[in-house]
Amino acid sequence: MTGILVYSEDSDLQLQLLSKGRELSNSLAVKLYALVIGSNVEGYEAHFLNYSDVVIIIENKSFEHYDVELYKIGVVEAVKKVNPDVILIGATKFGKELAARTAAALDAGCITECISLNIDKEGNLLAERLIYGGSSIALEKSRRKPHIAVISKNIFKKTEPSTSVAEVLRLYIDQPKSKVQILKKREKSKLDTGLEDASIIVAAGRGFKKKEDLDLLRELSSILGSKIGCTRPISADNGWLDEWIGISGKKVKPRLYIAFGISGTIQHAAGIRGSQIIVSVNQDESAGIFEISDYGIVGDLYTILPALIKLLKKMKNLES
Amino acid sequence: MCSLKKIVVLVKDIPDLTDIWIGQDRRPILASVKRKINDLDKRALESAVQLKEKYGGEVVTLSLGDEKTRTTILDALSSGADSAFIINDRELTGLDALTTAKALSVALKKLEPFDLVLCGEMSLDTLSSQIGARIAEILNISQVMYAKRIDLTGNKIKVERDVEYYEEVVEVELPAIVSVIREINEPRIPSLMNIMKAKRKPIIEWDSKTLGLSVDELKKLSSIEILDVKAPLVERKRIMIKGETPEEVVEKLVEALRSEGVLRDLK
């Protein structure tokens, strides 16, 4: 056993994976490596000094854009250097590309979107993941090293920093020219982010008829101090909100999730399964969402939502 | 003038997910479930057919399947593919992503020269989204994932892609492999005439021998094994709240949420 290597371009996610990685590295009595790749990562190691044994930094101008082919060369270089047993990569869209491409370069297996991770007695990696559109959980075994696992945000919790400080290892590499030329780039607005950390989420589905009607949801949201989520059609097809919740979008685990006009496809259900309490309002009494709800209301969101807002406002006034 | 010679679309036939039932033992029942083309692969095919309509060339599909794939693939041939190639070999079932990508890459080599390989960003049954990136690495061709628009510019392709933090337009040289997301298009519904025509289009089946694949080597290389598949336990209360008026209903709801302790300070 030689080590656990952890990479994500998202530093919050990387810290969560390092926290899980620490658990694995302790049980295997191996070192924990945090990998940093970028074009300008001056001081970036500070994030990980109390979360790993070694921070590996690969800095190169070519890493200015998330070019998967070039980043793969970076990861492979780190793998050659430390020969890890396990590689954990954050399951962002870029992370998934990178993990698969790196796995191919290393002739290694790779398990995408793990929701649990363990090492068995023989040193194999065991992972659970959702399959069949999110309706089932598969238990998979990776029986050859390096084991590569790709993990979404909020599957594992970030732990407290340790008091010991990691050493820093710098690697230098030559890079080929990128095959990808970027013609245009638009950063997305980050107004609706924070869903993954929200403790209450109110969410819209296709029961909403017009974009303006989301104002009702916004009003409720401001009273509850919640975040606003939605299903894929509301975001991807209608463009009413920036990001959606589901197997292909954000996976959330609030203490309270209230679904308005959401039918409850298996893809959406997979994104909210970590919620503590799920409430759903839908006109169709046979909607699948009721199967996965703690409290269901068969009714028109256009009458239920205003009534709920009115009641909460009244309660708020009484309390203050 | 831009032109294309060949686009290969990777098409996987998967169980119709809406047809999967969960049995008493919490295991999904797949035996009698009919199969269909992975929705995202159908969108990749639609993109290929649209490019063909604009720039010429032929569209072929490539699948790793079994004896049932011949039937499923008719849908692709009805939707504009000119011919279909299927790797069908009893020995090659149950491959992991690593070995699937190897087998597909060997088949792609046989289909060279091609300009473009298209596929869905993932197959909706296994959700592993690895094949496209692995093939790019094995064949050493340009890789662009999560495309929502594809066009040709000279001997390059221009792709609009969508990831968490940004949207971008990139250009890469051909040959390239591009994966598409759901938003790229709505696949056409084939006309009755095209469905009839599809039956006369060639379906070519390859086994490991034809491809020169060593089954033993692939099996040895395969590293991921599925030990068990089970539906998650859904432990929800499933309480339906009823009342005469919306006011009564929401009052009961708020009361329930308060006693659950999930409704705390209102803003």
Coordinates of C-alpha atoms in Angstrom, one line a residue:
Chain A
M1 CA 0.0 0.0 0.0
T2 CA 1.4 3.3 -1.0
G3 CA -1.2 6.1 -0.7
I4 CA -4.5 7.8 -1.6
L5 CA -4.4 10.6 -4.2
V6 CA -7.2 13.1 -4.2
Y7 CA -8.1 15.7 -6.9
S8 CA -10.8 18.1 -7.7
E9 CA -10.8 21.5 -9.4
D10 CA -13.5 22.4 -6.8
S11 CA -11.6 23.0 -3.6
D12 CA -14.6 22.4 -1.3
L13 CA -15.3 19.1 -3.0
Q14 CA -11.6 18.2 -2.7
L15 CA -11.6 18.9 1.0
Q16 CA -14.6 16.6 1.4
L17 CA -12.8 13.9 -0.5
L18 CA -9.7 14.4 1.5
S19 CA -11.7 13.9 4.7
K20 CA -12.9 10.6 3.3
G21 CA -9.4 9.9 2.0
R22 CA -8.1 10.4 5.5
E23 CA -10.3 7.7 6.8
L24 CA -9.1 5.3 4.1
S25 CA -5.5 6.3 4.5
N26 CA -5.7 5.8 8.3
S27 CA -7.2 2.3 7.9
L28 CA -4.6 1.3 5.3
A29 CA -1.7 3.1 7.1
V30 CA -0.7 5.0 3.9
K31 CA -0.1 8.6 3.0
L32 CA -2.8 11.0 1.8
Y33 CA -1.9 13.2 -1.2
A34 CA -3.8 16.3 -2.3
L35 CA -3.2 17.1 -5.9
V36 CA -3.3 20.7 -7.1
I37 CA -3.1 21.4 -10.9
G38 CA -3.3 24.9 -12.4
S39 CA -1.7 27.7 -14.3
N40 CA -1.5 30.0 -11.3
V41 CA -1.9 28.2 -8.0
E42 CA 0.4 30.4 -5.9
G43 CA -0.6 29.8 -2.3
Y44 CA -3.3 27.4 -3.2
E45 CA -1.7 24.6 -1.2
A46 CA -2.8 26.4 2.0
H47 CA -6.3 24.9 1.6
F48 CA -4.9 21.4 1.9
L49 CA -2.0 21.7 4.3
N50 CA -4.1 20.5 7.3
Y51 CA -6.0 17.9 5.3
S52 CA -3.2 15.8 3.8
D53 CA 0.3 14.5 4.3
V54 CA 1.6 15.8 1.0
V55 CA 0.3 18.5 -1.3
I56 CA 1.5 17.8 -4.8
I57 CA 1.5 21.0 -7.0
I58 CA 1.8 20.9 -10.8
E59 CA 1.8 24.4 -12.1
N60 CA 2.0 25.0 -15.9
K61 CA 0.8 27.8 -18.2
S62 CA -1.0 25.1 -20.2
F63 CA -3.5 24.5 -17.4
E64 CA -5.2 27.9 -17.9
H65 CA -8.3 26.2 -19.3
Y66 CA -9.9 23.0 -18.1
D67 CA -8.4 21.0 -21.0
V68 CA -9.0 17.4 -20.1
E69 CA -6.2 16.0 -22.2
L70 CA -3.6 18.2 -20.6
Y71 CA -5.0 17.8 -17.1
K72 CA -4.9 14.1 -17.6
I73 CA -1.1 14.3 -18.2
G74 CA -0.9 16.1 -14.9
V75 CA -2.8 13.5 -13.0
V76 CA -0.8 10.6 -14.7
E77 CA 2.4 12.4 -13.7
A78 CA 1.4 12.5 -10.1
V79 CA 0.3 8.8 -10.2
K80 CA 3.7 7.8 -11.6
K81 CA 5.4 9.7 -8.8
V82 CA 3.5 8.3 -5.8
N83 CA 1.9 5.1 -7.2
P84 CA -1.3 5.4 -5.2
D85 CA -3.6 2.5 -4.4
V86 CA -6.7 4.7 -4.6
I87 CA -7.4 7.8 -6.6
L88 CA -10.5 9.9 -5.6
I89 CA -11.7 12.5 -8.1
G90 CA -14.6 15.0 -7.7
A91 CA -17.6 14.2 -9.9
T92 CA -18.0 17.5 -11.5
K93 CA -18.6 17.3 -15.3
F94 CA -14.9 18.1 -15.8
G95 CA -13.9 15.6 -13.1
K96 CA -15.9 12.8 -14.8
E97 CA -14.2 13.4 -18.1
L98 CA -10.8 13.6 -16.4
A99 CA -11.3 10.5 -14.4
A100 CA -12.4 8.4 -17.4
R101 CA -9.6 9.7 -19.5
T102 CA -7.0 9.2 -16.8
A103 CA -8.3 5.7 -16.2
A104 CA -7.9 4.9 -19.9
A105 CA -4.3 6.2 -19.8
L106 CA -3.5 4.0 -16.8
D107 CA -5.5 1.0 -18.1
A108 CA -7.4 1.2 -14.9
G109 CA -11.0 0.7 -13.9
C110 CA -13.1 3.6 -12.7
I111 CA -16.3 3.8 -10.7
T112 CA -18.4 6.9 -11.3
E113 CA -20.7 8.7 -8.9
C114 CA -20.0 6.6 -5.8
I115 CA -22.2 7.1 -2.9
S116 CA -20.2 5.0 -0.5
L117 CA -16.6 3.8 -0.4
N118 CA -14.9 1.0 1.5
I119 CA -11.7 -1.1 1.2
D120 CA -12.2 -4.8 1.8
K121 CA -9.7 -7.2 3.5
E122 CA -8.0 -8.1 0.2
G123 CA -7.5 -4.4 -0.5
N124 CA -10.2 -4.2 -3.2
L125 CA -12.3 -1.0 -3.4
L126 CA -16.0 -1.5 -2.8
A127 CA -18.4 1.3 -3.9
E128 CA -22.1 1.8 -4.1
R129 CA -23.5 3.8 -6.9
L130 CA -26.9 4.6 -8.5
I131 CA -27.9 2.9 -11.7
Y132 CA -30.9 2.4 -13.9
G133 CA -31.7 6.1 -13.9
G134 CA -31.3 6.3 -10.2
S135 CA -33.9 3.6 -9.3
S136 CA -31.3 1.1 -8.0
I137 CA -28.1 0.9 -6.1
A138 CA -25.3 -1.3 -7.5
L139 CA -22.5 -2.5 -5.3
E140 CA -19.3 -2.6 -7.3
K141 CA -15.9 -4.0 -6.7
S142 CA -12.7 -2.6 -8.2
R143 CA -10.2 -5.5 -8.0
R144 CA -7.1 -3.9 -9.5
K145 CA -5.0 -0.9 -8.5
P146 CA -5.1 1.9 -8.9
H147 CA -8.7 2.0 -7.9
I148 CA -10.3 5.2 -9.3
A149 CA -13.5 6.5 -7.7
V150 CA -15.4 9.6 -8.8
I151 CA -17.6 11.2 -6.1
S152 CA -20.1 14.1 -6.1
K153 CA -20.2 16.9 -3.7
N154 CA -21.8 16.4 -0.3
I155 CA -21.5 12.6 -0.3
F156 CA -18.8 12.9 2.3
K157 CA -18.5 15.5 5.0
K158 CA -15.5 17.8 5.4
T159 CA -13.9 17.1 8.8
E160 CA -12.0 19.4 11.1
P161 CA -8.5 20.3 10.0
S162 CA -5.7 18.3 11.5
T163 CA -2.9 20.0 13.5
S164 CA -0.1 18.4 11.5
V165 CA 1.0 20.2 8.4
A166 CA 1.6 18.6 5.0
E167 CA 4.8 18.8 3.1
V168 CA 4.7 20.3 -0.4
L169 CA 6.0 18.5 -3.4
R170 CA 6.3 20.4 -6.7
L171 CA 6.3 18.5 -10.0
Y172 CA 7.3 20.0 -13.3
I173 CA 6.1 18.7 -16.7
D174 CA 6.4 19.5 -20.3
Q175 CA 3.1 19.9 -22.1
P176 CA 2.0 19.3 -25.6
K177 CA -0.1 22.0 -27.3
S178 CA -3.9 21.8 -26.6
K179 CA -6.0 20.3 -29.3
V180 CA -8.9 22.5 -28.2
Q181 CA -9.2 26.1 -29.1
I182 CA -11.6 28.2 -27.1
L183 CA -13.5 30.8 -29.2
K184 CA -15.9 32.1 -26.6
K185 CA -16.5 31.6 -22.9
R186 CA -19.3 32.8 -20.7
E187 CA -19.1 32.4 -17.0
K188 CA -22.4 31.3 -15.6
S189 CA -24.2 33.5 -13.0
K190 CA -23.9 32.1 -9.5
L191 CA -27.1 33.5 -8.2
D192 CA -28.8 30.2 -7.6
T193 CA -25.9 28.2 -6.2
G194 CA -25.8 27.1 -2.6
L195 CA -28.4 24.4 -3.2
E196 CA -26.1 21.7 -2.1
D197 CA -25.6 23.3 1.3
A198 CA -29.2 24.6 1.8
S199 CA -31.1 23.5 4.8
I200 CA -34.5 24.2 3.2
I201 CA -35.3 24.0 -0.5
V202 CA -38.5 24.9 -2.2
A203 CA -38.6 23.6 -5.7
A204 CA -40.6 24.1 -8.9
G205 CA -41.6 21.5 -11.5
R206 CA -43.7 21.7 -14.7
G207 CA -46.8 22.5 -12.6
F208 CA -45.6 26.1 -13.0
K209 CA -47.1 27.6 -16.1
K210 CA -45.1 30.8 -16.5
K211 CA -41.7 32.1 -15.5
E212 CA -43.3 35.0 -13.6
D213 CA -45.2 32.5 -11.4
L214 CA -41.9 31.6 -9.8
D215 CA -42.2 34.9 -7.9
L216 CA -44.7 33.0 -5.7
L217 CA -42.0 30.5 -4.9
R218 CA -39.5 33.3 -4.3
E219 CA -41.9 34.9 -1.8
L220 CA -42.2 31.6 0.1
S221 CA -38.5 31.1 -0.1
S222 CA -37.7 34.5 1.4
I223 CA -40.0 33.8 4.4
L224 CA -38.4 30.4 5.0
G225 CA -34.9 31.6 4.3
S226 CA -34.6 28.8 1.8
K227 CA -33.0 28.2 -1.6
I228 CA -35.0 27.7 -4.8
G229 CA -34.5 24.6 -6.8
C230 CA -36.3 23.1 -9.8
T231 CA -36.5 20.1 -12.1
R232 CA -34.5 19.7 -15.3
P233 CA -37.2 20.9 -17.8
I234 CA -37.7 24.1 -15.8
S235 CA -34.0 24.9 -16.1
A236 CA -32.7 23.2 -19.2
D237 CA -35.8 23.5 -21.5
N238 CA -37.4 26.7 -20.2
G239 CA -34.3 28.4 -18.9
W240 CA -36.2 29.9 -16.0
L241 CA -33.5 28.9 -13.4
D242 CA -29.8 28.2 -13.8
E243 CA -29.5 24.8 -12.3
W244 CA -31.7 21.8 -11.6
I245 CA -31.8 19.1 -9.0
G246 CA -31.5 15.5 -10.1
I247 CA -29.2 12.7 -11.2
S248 CA -27.7 14.9 -13.9
G249 CA -27.8 18.1 -11.8
K250 CA -27.4 19.0 -8.2
K251 CA -27.8 16.4 -5.5
V252 CA -29.3 18.0 -2.4
K253 CA -29.8 17.0 1.2
P254 CA -31.8 19.7 3.0
R255 CA -33.7 19.0 6.2
L256 CA -36.8 20.2 4.4
Y257 CA -37.6 19.8 0.7
I258 CA -40.9 21.2 -0.6
A259 CA -41.8 20.2 -4.2
F260 CA -44.4 22.2 -6.0
G261 CA -45.8 20.8 -9.3
I262 CA -43.1 18.1 -9.5
S263 CA -44.1 14.7 -10.9
G264 CA -41.2 12.9 -9.3
T265 CA -39.3 11.2 -12.1
I266 CA -36.6 8.7 -11.0
Q267 CA -34.0 11.1 -12.2
H268 CA -35.3 13.9 -9.9
A269 CA -35.9 11.5 -7.0
A270 CA -32.3 10.5 -7.1
G271 CA -31.3 14.1 -6.6
I272 CA -33.4 14.6 -3.4
R273 CA -33.1 11.2 -1.7
G274 CA -30.8 12.6 1.0
S275 CA -33.5 15.1 2.2
Q276 CA -34.7 14.6 5.8
I277 CA -38.3 15.5 5.1
I278 CA -39.9 15.7 1.7
V279 CA -43.2 17.5 1.1
S280 CA -44.9 17.5 -2.2
V281 CA -47.8 19.4 -3.7
N282 CA -49.2 18.1 -7.0
Q283 CA -52.6 18.1 -8.7
D284 CA -52.2 14.6 -9.9
E285 CA -52.9 12.1 -7.1
S286 CA -51.1 9.4 -8.9
A287 CA -47.9 11.4 -9.3
G288 CA -44.8 9.4 -8.4
I289 CA -43.5 12.1 -6.1
F290 CA -46.1 11.1 -3.4
E291 CA -44.4 7.7 -3.2
I292 CA -41.2 9.3 -2.0
S293 CA -42.7 12.0 0.2
D294 CA -43.3 12.3 3.9
Y295 CA -46.2 14.7 3.4
G296 CA -48.3 15.0 0.3
I297 CA -51.0 17.4 -0.7
V298 CA -53.1 16.7 -3.7
G299 CA -54.0 20.2 -4.9
D300 CA -53.3 23.1 -7.2
L301 CA -50.0 24.8 -6.3
Y302 CA -51.6 28.1 -7.4
T303 CA -54.0 27.9 -4.4
I304 CA -51.8 26.0 -1.9
L305 CA -48.7 28.2 -2.4
P306 CA -50.5 31.5 -1.7
A307 CA -52.3 30.0 1.3
L308 CA -49.0 28.7 2.7
I309 CA -47.4 32.1 2.2
K310 CA -50.3 33.9 3.9
L311 CA -50.2 31.5 6.9
L312 CA -46.4 31.7 7.4
K313 CA -46.6 35.5 7.2
K314 CA -49.2 35.6 9.9
M315 CA -47.1 33.3 12.1
K316 CA -44.1 35.4 11.5
N317 CA -46.0 38.5 12.7
L318 CA -47.2 36.7 15.8
E319 CA -43.7 35.6 16.6
S320 CA -42.0 39.0 16.2
Chain B
M1 CA -16.8 24.1 -49.0
C2 CA -17.0 21.9 -45.9
S3 CA -17.8 18.3 -46.3
L4 CA -17.9 15.2 -44.3
K5 CA -17.2 11.6 -45.2
K6 CA -18.3 9.5 -42.2
I7 CA -19.8 10.0 -38.8
V8 CA -19.9 7.1 -36.4
V9 CA -22.5 7.2 -33.7
L10 CA -22.1 5.0 -30.6
V11 CA -25.5 3.6 -29.8
K12 CA -26.3 1.5 -26.8
D13 CA -29.5 -0.4 -26.4
I14 CA -30.6 -0.3 -22.8
P15 CA -33.6 -1.5 -20.8
D16 CA -36.6 0.8 -21.0
L17 CA -36.2 2.4 -17.6
T18 CA -39.9 3.2 -17.3
D19 CA -40.5 -0.5 -17.5
I20 CA -38.3 -1.6 -14.7
W21 CA -40.2 -3.0 -11.7
I22 CA -38.7 -3.7 -8.3
G23 CA -39.3 -7.2 -7.0
Q24 CA -40.1 -8.4 -3.5
D25 CA -36.4 -8.9 -2.8
R26 CA -35.8 -5.2 -3.8
R27 CA -34.0 -6.4 -7.0
P28 CA -35.0 -4.8 -10.3
I29 CA -36.8 -7.1 -12.7
L30 CA -35.2 -6.8 -16.1
A31 CA -35.9 -10.1 -17.8
S32 CA -39.1 -9.1 -19.7
V33 CA -38.2 -5.4 -20.0
K34 CA -38.1 -4.3 -23.6
R35 CA -35.1 -2.5 -24.9
K36 CA -34.7 0.8 -26.6
I37 CA -31.8 3.0 -27.7
N38 CA -30.3 5.1 -24.9
D39 CA -32.1 8.5 -25.2
L40 CA -28.9 10.5 -25.3
D41 CA -27.4 8.3 -28.0
K42 CA -30.6 9.0 -30.1
R43 CA -29.9 12.7 -29.8
A44 CA -26.3 12.0 -30.9
L45 CA -27.7 10.2 -33.9
E46 CA -30.0 13.1 -34.6
S47 CA -27.0 15.5 -34.6
A48 CA -25.1 13.2 -37.0
V49 CA -28.1 13.0 -39.4
Q50 CA -28.5 16.8 -39.3
L51 CA -24.7 17.2 -40.1
K52 CA -25.1 14.7 -42.9
E53 CA -28.0 16.6 -44.3
K54 CA -25.9 19.8 -44.3
Y55 CA -22.4 18.4 -45.3
G56 CA -23.0 15.0 -46.8
G57 CA -21.2 11.8 -46.0
E58 CA -22.6 8.7 -44.3
V59 CA -23.8 8.0 -40.8
V60 CA -23.1 4.6 -39.3
T61 CA -23.9 3.3 -35.8
L62 CA -21.7 1.1 -33.7
S63 CA -23.0 -0.9 -30.8
L64 CA -21.7 -3.4 -28.3
G65 CA -24.8 -5.6 -28.0
D66 CA -26.2 -9.1 -28.3
E67 CA -28.8 -10.9 -30.5
K68 CA -31.5 -8.5 -29.4
T69 CA -29.6 -5.4 -30.6
R70 CA -30.6 -6.1 -34.2
T71 CA -34.2 -5.3 -33.4
T72 CA -33.4 -2.2 -31.3
I73 CA -31.1 -0.8 -33.9
L74 CA -33.9 -0.6 -36.5
D75 CA -35.0 2.5 -34.7
A76 CA -31.6 4.1 -35.5
L77 CA -31.8 3.0 -39.2
S78 CA -35.3 4.4 -39.4
S79 CA -34.1 7.7 -37.9
G80 CA -31.4 8.3 -40.6
A81 CA -28.4 6.1 -40.0
D82 CA -27.2 4.4 -43.2
S83 CA -25.9 1.2 -41.7
A84 CA -25.4 -0.4 -38.3
F85 CA -22.4 -2.3 -36.9
I86 CA -23.0 -4.5 -33.9
I87 CA -20.3 -6.2 -31.9
N88 CA -22.3 -9.3 -31.0
D89 CA -20.3 -12.0 -29.1
R90 CA -21.6 -14.1 -26.3
E91 CA -18.1 -14.0 -24.8
L92 CA -18.1 -10.2 -24.7
T93 CA -21.1 -9.7 -22.3
G94 CA -20.6 -8.1 -19.0
L95 CA -17.6 -6.0 -19.9
D96 CA -16.7 -3.0 -17.7
A97 CA -16.1 0.5 -19.0
L98 CA -12.4 -0.1 -19.5
T99 CA -12.9 -3.2 -21.7
T100 CA -16.0 -1.9 -23.4
A101 CA -14.0 1.2 -24.5
K102 CA -11.2 -1.1 -25.7
A103 CA -13.6 -3.3 -27.8
L104 CA -15.3 -0.2 -29.3
S105 CA -12.0 1.4 -30.1
V106 CA -10.9 -1.7 -32.0
A107 CA -14.1 -1.6 -34.0
L108 CA -13.7 2.1 -34.6
K109 CA -10.3 1.4 -36.0
K110 CA -12.0 -0.9 -38.5
L111 CA -14.4 1.8 -39.4
E112 CA -11.7 4.3 -40.2
P113 CA -11.5 6.8 -41.9
F114 CA -14.1 8.7 -40.0
D115 CA -14.4 12.4 -39.3
L116 CA -16.4 12.3 -36.1
V117 CA -17.6 10.0 -33.4
L118 CA -20.7 11.0 -31.6
C119 CA -22.2 9.6 -28.4
G120 CA -24.5 10.5 -25.5
E121 CA -22.9 12.0 -22.4
M122 CA -23.8 8.8 -20.6
S123 CA -26.0 5.8 -20.9
L124 CA -29.0 6.1 -18.7
D125 CA -28.8 2.6 -17.4
T126 CA -25.3 2.5 -16.0
L127 CA -24.8 6.3 -15.7
S128 CA -21.0 5.9 -15.8
S129 CA -20.1 8.5 -18.5
Q130 CA -16.7 7.0 -19.3
I131 CA -16.8 5.6 -22.8
G132 CA -16.3 8.8 -24.8
A133 CA -13.3 10.0 -22.8
R134 CA -11.7 6.6 -22.8
I135 CA -12.0 6.2 -26.5
A136 CA -10.5 9.7 -27.0
E137 CA -7.5 8.5 -25.0
I138 CA -7.2 5.1 -26.7
L139 CA -7.5 6.5 -30.3
N140 CA -5.7 9.7 -29.4
I141 CA -8.3 12.0 -31.0
S142 CA -9.8 15.3 -29.9
Q143 CA -12.3 15.1 -27.1
V144 CA -15.2 17.5 -26.5
M145 CA -17.9 16.4 -24.0
Y146 CA -21.3 17.9 -23.1
A147 CA -22.1 19.4 -26.5
K148 CA -25.3 21.3 -27.0
R149 CA -24.5 22.4 -30.5
I150 CA -22.2 21.1 -33.2
D151 CA -21.2 22.6 -36.5
L152 CA -18.5 22.2 -39.1
T153 CA -15.9 24.9 -39.9
G154 CA -13.6 23.8 -42.6
N155 CA -11.7 20.8 -41.4
K156 CA -12.6 21.5 -37.8
I157 CA -15.8 21.3 -35.8
K158 CA -17.2 24.0 -33.6
V159 CA -18.9 22.9 -30.5
E160 CA -21.0 24.8 -27.9
R161 CA -20.6 23.0 -24.6
D162 CA -22.1 23.5 -21.2
V163 CA -20.5 22.7 -17.9
E164 CA -21.2 23.8 -14.3
Y165 CA -19.2 27.0 -14.3
Y166 CA -19.4 28.3 -17.8
E167 CA -20.7 27.8 -21.3
E168 CA -18.1 27.9 -24.1
V169 CA -17.6 27.6 -27.8
V170 CA -14.6 25.5 -28.8
E171 CA -13.0 24.4 -32.0
V172 CA -11.1 21.2 -32.5
E173 CA -9.5 19.3 -35.3
L174 CA -11.0 16.2 -36.9
P175 CA -11.2 13.4 -36.2
A176 CA -12.8 14.1 -32.9
I177 CA -15.2 12.4 -30.4
V178 CA -18.0 14.5 -29.1
S179 CA -20.6 13.6 -26.5
V180 CA -24.0 15.4 -26.4
I181 CA -26.3 16.5 -23.7
R182 CA -30.1 16.2 -23.7
E183 CA -30.6 19.9 -24.8
I184 CA -28.9 19.4 -28.1
N185 CA -32.0 18.5 -30.1
E186 CA -35.3 16.6 -30.2
P187 CA -34.8 13.4 -32.2
R188 CA -37.1 13.1 -35.2
I189 CA -39.9 10.6 -35.2
P190 CA -39.3 8.4 -38.3
S191 CA -41.9 8.3 -41.0
L192 CA -43.6 5.1 -42.0
M193 CA -41.7 5.1 -45.2
N194 CA -38.4 5.4 -43.4
I195 CA -39.3 2.6 -41.1
M196 CA -40.0 0.4 -44.1
K197 CA -36.7 1.5 -45.8
A198 CA -34.8 0.8 -42.6
K199 CA -35.5 -2.9 -43.0
R200 CA -33.4 -3.0 -46.1
K201 CA -30.4 -1.1 -44.7
P202 CA -27.3 -3.2 -43.8
I203 CA -26.7 -4.5 -40.3
I204 CA -23.2 -5.9 -39.9
E205 CA -22.4 -8.1 -37.0
W206 CA -18.9 -8.6 -35.8
D207 CA -17.6 -11.1 -33.2
S208 CA -14.4 -11.0 -31.3
K209 CA -12.6 -13.1 -34.0
T210 CA -13.5 -10.7 -36.8
L211 CA -12.2 -7.8 -34.7
G212 CA -9.1 -9.7 -33.6
L213 CA -10.0 -9.2 -30.0
S214 CA -8.6 -11.6 -27.4
V215 CA -11.5 -12.4 -25.1
D216 CA -9.1 -13.8 -22.5
E217 CA -7.0 -10.7 -22.5
L218 CA -10.1 -8.5 -22.1
K219 CA -11.4 -10.5 -19.3
K220 CA -8.1 -10.3 -17.5
L221 CA -8.0 -6.6 -18.0
S222 CA -11.6 -6.0 -16.8
S223 CA -11.4 -4.7 -13.3
I224 CA -14.8 -3.6 -12.1
E225 CA -17.3 -6.3 -11.0
I226 CA -20.9 -5.7 -10.1
L227 CA -21.6 -7.6 -6.9
D228 CA -25.2 -6.7 -6.3
V229 CA -28.0 -4.5 -7.5
K230 CA -30.8 -3.5 -5.2
A231 CA -33.4 -0.7 -5.1
P232 CA -32.8 1.7 -2.2
L233 CA -35.1 1.4 0.8
V234 CA -37.4 4.3 0.7
E235 CA -38.4 5.1 4.2
R236 CA -40.9 7.9 3.8
K237 CA -44.0 8.5 5.8
R238 CA -46.2 9.0 2.8
I239 CA -48.9 10.9 4.8
M240 CA -51.5 12.6 2.6
I241 CA -52.7 15.8 4.1
K242 CA -56.4 16.5 3.3
G243 CA -58.7 19.3 4.2
E244 CA -61.8 21.3 3.0
T245 CA -59.9 24.4 2.0
P246 CA -56.3 25.3 1.0
E247 CA -56.1 27.2 4.3
E248 CA -56.9 24.1 6.3
V249 CA -54.5 22.0 4.4
V250 CA -51.5 24.3 4.8
E251 CA -52.3 24.7 8.5
K252 CA -52.1 21.0 9.0
L253 CA -48.9 20.9 6.9
V254 CA -47.2 23.6 9.0
E255 CA -48.2 21.9 12.2
A256 CA -46.7 18.6 11.0
L257 CA -43.5 20.3 9.9
R258 CA -43.2 22.1 13.3
S259 CA -43.5 18.8 15.1
E260 CA -40.9 17.3 12.8
G261 CA -38.6 20.1 13.9
V262 CA -37.8 21.1 10.3
L263 CA -39.5 24.5 10.4
R264 CA -37.6 26.8 12.7
D265 CA -37.1 30.6 12.6
L266 CA -39.1 32.3 9.9
K267 CA -37.4 35.2 8.2

